[in-house]
C-alpha positions as YAML, in Angstrom:
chain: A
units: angstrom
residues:
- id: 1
  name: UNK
  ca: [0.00, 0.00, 0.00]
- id: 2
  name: UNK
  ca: [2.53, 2.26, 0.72]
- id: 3
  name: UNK
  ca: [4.75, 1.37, -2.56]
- id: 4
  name: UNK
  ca: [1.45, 2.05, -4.48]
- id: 5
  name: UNK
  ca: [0.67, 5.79, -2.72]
- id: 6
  name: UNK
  ca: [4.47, 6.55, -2.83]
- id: 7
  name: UNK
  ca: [4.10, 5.92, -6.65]
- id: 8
  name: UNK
  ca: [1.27, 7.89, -7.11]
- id: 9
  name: UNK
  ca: [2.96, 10.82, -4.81]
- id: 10
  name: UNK
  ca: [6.19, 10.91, -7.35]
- id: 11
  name: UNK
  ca: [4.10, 10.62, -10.12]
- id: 12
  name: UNK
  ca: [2.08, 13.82, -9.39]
- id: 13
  name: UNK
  ca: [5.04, 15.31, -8.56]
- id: 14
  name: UNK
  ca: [6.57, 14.40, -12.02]
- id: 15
  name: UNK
  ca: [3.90, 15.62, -13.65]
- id: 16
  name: UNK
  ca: [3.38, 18.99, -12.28]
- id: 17
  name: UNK
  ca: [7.05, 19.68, -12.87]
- id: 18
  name: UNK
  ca: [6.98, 18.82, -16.39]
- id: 19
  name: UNK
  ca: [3.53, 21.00, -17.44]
- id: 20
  name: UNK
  ca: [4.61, 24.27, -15.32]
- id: 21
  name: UNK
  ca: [3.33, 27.32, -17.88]
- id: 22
  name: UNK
  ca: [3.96, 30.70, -16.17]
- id: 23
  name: UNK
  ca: [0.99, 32.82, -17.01]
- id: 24
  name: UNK
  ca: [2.58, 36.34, -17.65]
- id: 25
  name: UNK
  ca: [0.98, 39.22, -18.25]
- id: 26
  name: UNK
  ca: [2.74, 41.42, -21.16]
- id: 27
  name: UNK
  ca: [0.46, 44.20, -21.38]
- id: 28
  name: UNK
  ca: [0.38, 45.80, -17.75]
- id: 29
  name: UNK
  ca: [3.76, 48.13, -16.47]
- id: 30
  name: UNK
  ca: [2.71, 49.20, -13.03]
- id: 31
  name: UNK
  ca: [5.67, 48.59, -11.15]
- id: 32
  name: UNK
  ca: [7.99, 48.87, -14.59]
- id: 33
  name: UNK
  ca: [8.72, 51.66, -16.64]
- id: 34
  name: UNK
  ca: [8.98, 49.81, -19.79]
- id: 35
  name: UNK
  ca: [7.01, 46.70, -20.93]
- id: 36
  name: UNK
  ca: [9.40, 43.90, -21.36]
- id: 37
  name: UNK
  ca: [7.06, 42.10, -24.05]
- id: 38
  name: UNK
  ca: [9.37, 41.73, -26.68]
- id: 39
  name: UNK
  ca: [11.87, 39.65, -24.42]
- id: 40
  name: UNK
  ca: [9.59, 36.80, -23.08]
- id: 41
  name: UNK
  ca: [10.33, 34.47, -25.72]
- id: 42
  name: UNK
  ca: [14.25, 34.46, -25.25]
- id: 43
  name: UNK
  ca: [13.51, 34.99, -20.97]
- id: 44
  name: UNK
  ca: [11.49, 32.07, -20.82]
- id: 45
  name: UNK
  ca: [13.97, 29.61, -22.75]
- id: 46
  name: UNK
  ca: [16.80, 30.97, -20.33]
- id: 47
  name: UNK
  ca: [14.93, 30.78, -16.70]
- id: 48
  name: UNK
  ca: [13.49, 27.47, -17.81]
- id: 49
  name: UNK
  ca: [17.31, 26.07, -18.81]
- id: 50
  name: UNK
  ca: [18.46, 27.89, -15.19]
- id: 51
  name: UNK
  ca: [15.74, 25.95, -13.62]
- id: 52
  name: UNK
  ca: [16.25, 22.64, -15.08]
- id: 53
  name: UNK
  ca: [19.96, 23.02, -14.15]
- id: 54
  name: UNK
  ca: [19.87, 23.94, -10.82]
- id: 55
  name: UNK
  ca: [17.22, 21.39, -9.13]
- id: 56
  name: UNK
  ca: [17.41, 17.81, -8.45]
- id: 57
  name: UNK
  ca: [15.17, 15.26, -7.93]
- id: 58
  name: UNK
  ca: [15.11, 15.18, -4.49]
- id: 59
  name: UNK
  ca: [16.17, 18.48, -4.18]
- id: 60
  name: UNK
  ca: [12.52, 19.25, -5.86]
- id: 61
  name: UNK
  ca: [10.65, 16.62, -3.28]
- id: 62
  name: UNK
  ca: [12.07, 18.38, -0.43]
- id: 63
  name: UNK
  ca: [11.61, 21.78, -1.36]
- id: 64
  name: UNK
  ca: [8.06, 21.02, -2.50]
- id: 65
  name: UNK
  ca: [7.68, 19.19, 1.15]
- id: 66
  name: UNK
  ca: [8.80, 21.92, 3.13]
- id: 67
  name: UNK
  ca: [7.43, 24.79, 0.82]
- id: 68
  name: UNK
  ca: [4.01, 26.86, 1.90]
- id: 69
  name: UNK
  ca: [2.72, 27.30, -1.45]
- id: 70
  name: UNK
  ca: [4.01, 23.37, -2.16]
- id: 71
  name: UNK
  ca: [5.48, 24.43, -5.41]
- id: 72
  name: UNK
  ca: [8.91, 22.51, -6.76]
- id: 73
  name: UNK
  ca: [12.31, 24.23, -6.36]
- id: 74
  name: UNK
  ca: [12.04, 24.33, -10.42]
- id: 75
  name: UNK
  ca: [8.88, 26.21, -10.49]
- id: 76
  name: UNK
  ca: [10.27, 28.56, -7.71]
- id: 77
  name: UNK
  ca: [13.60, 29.23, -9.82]
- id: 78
  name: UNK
  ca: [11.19, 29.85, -12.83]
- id: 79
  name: UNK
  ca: [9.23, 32.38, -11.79]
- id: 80
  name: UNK
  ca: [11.73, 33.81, -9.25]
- id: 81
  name: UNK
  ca: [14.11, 34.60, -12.91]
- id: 82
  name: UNK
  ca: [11.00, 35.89, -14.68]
- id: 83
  name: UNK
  ca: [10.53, 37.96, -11.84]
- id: 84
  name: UNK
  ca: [14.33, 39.23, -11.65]
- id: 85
  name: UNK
  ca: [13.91, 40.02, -16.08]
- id: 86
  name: UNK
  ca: [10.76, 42.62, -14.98]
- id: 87
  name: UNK
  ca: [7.91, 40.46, -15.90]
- id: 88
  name: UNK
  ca: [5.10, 40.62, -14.17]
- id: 89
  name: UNK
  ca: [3.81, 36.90, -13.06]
- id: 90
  name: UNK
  ca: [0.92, 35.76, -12.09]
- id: 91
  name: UNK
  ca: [1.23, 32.24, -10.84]
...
């Protein structure tokens, strides 16, 4: 029983790590003087490859364990770098 709920637990884990999406929105500039638009295509591909290269496995479980929002160490690199390139996030 425990082998099968274990499997299920890394499983949804697996899953929600491969299908993260940030939703950003490119229109608004309230906090930023400029709208940074034009740059999400190349920011994404470079926070998603800092991401993937700095999280592990378990590195991800245990963040994700410990973590109040239970989000991955990869999702919080991701948005945490779209953040830092003036984009405004929203999940």
């Amino acid at each position: 029983m425990k082998k099968i709920l274990l499997t299920m637990l890394v499983c949804t884990f697996l899953n929600g790590c491969a299908s993260y999406s940030p939703i950003i929105d490119t229109k608004g500039k309230s906090k930023f003087e400029t709208s940074n638009a034009s740059e999400i295509s190349n920011d994404k591909i470079l926070c998603e490859k800092i991401a993937k290269n700095n999280t592990t496995f378990f590195g991800n479980i245990n963040f994700w364990i410990l973590s109040p929002r239970a989000e991955t160490q990869y999702t919080d690199i991701y948005r945490k770098c779209l953040l830092g390139r003036n984009h405004q996030v929203l999940n």
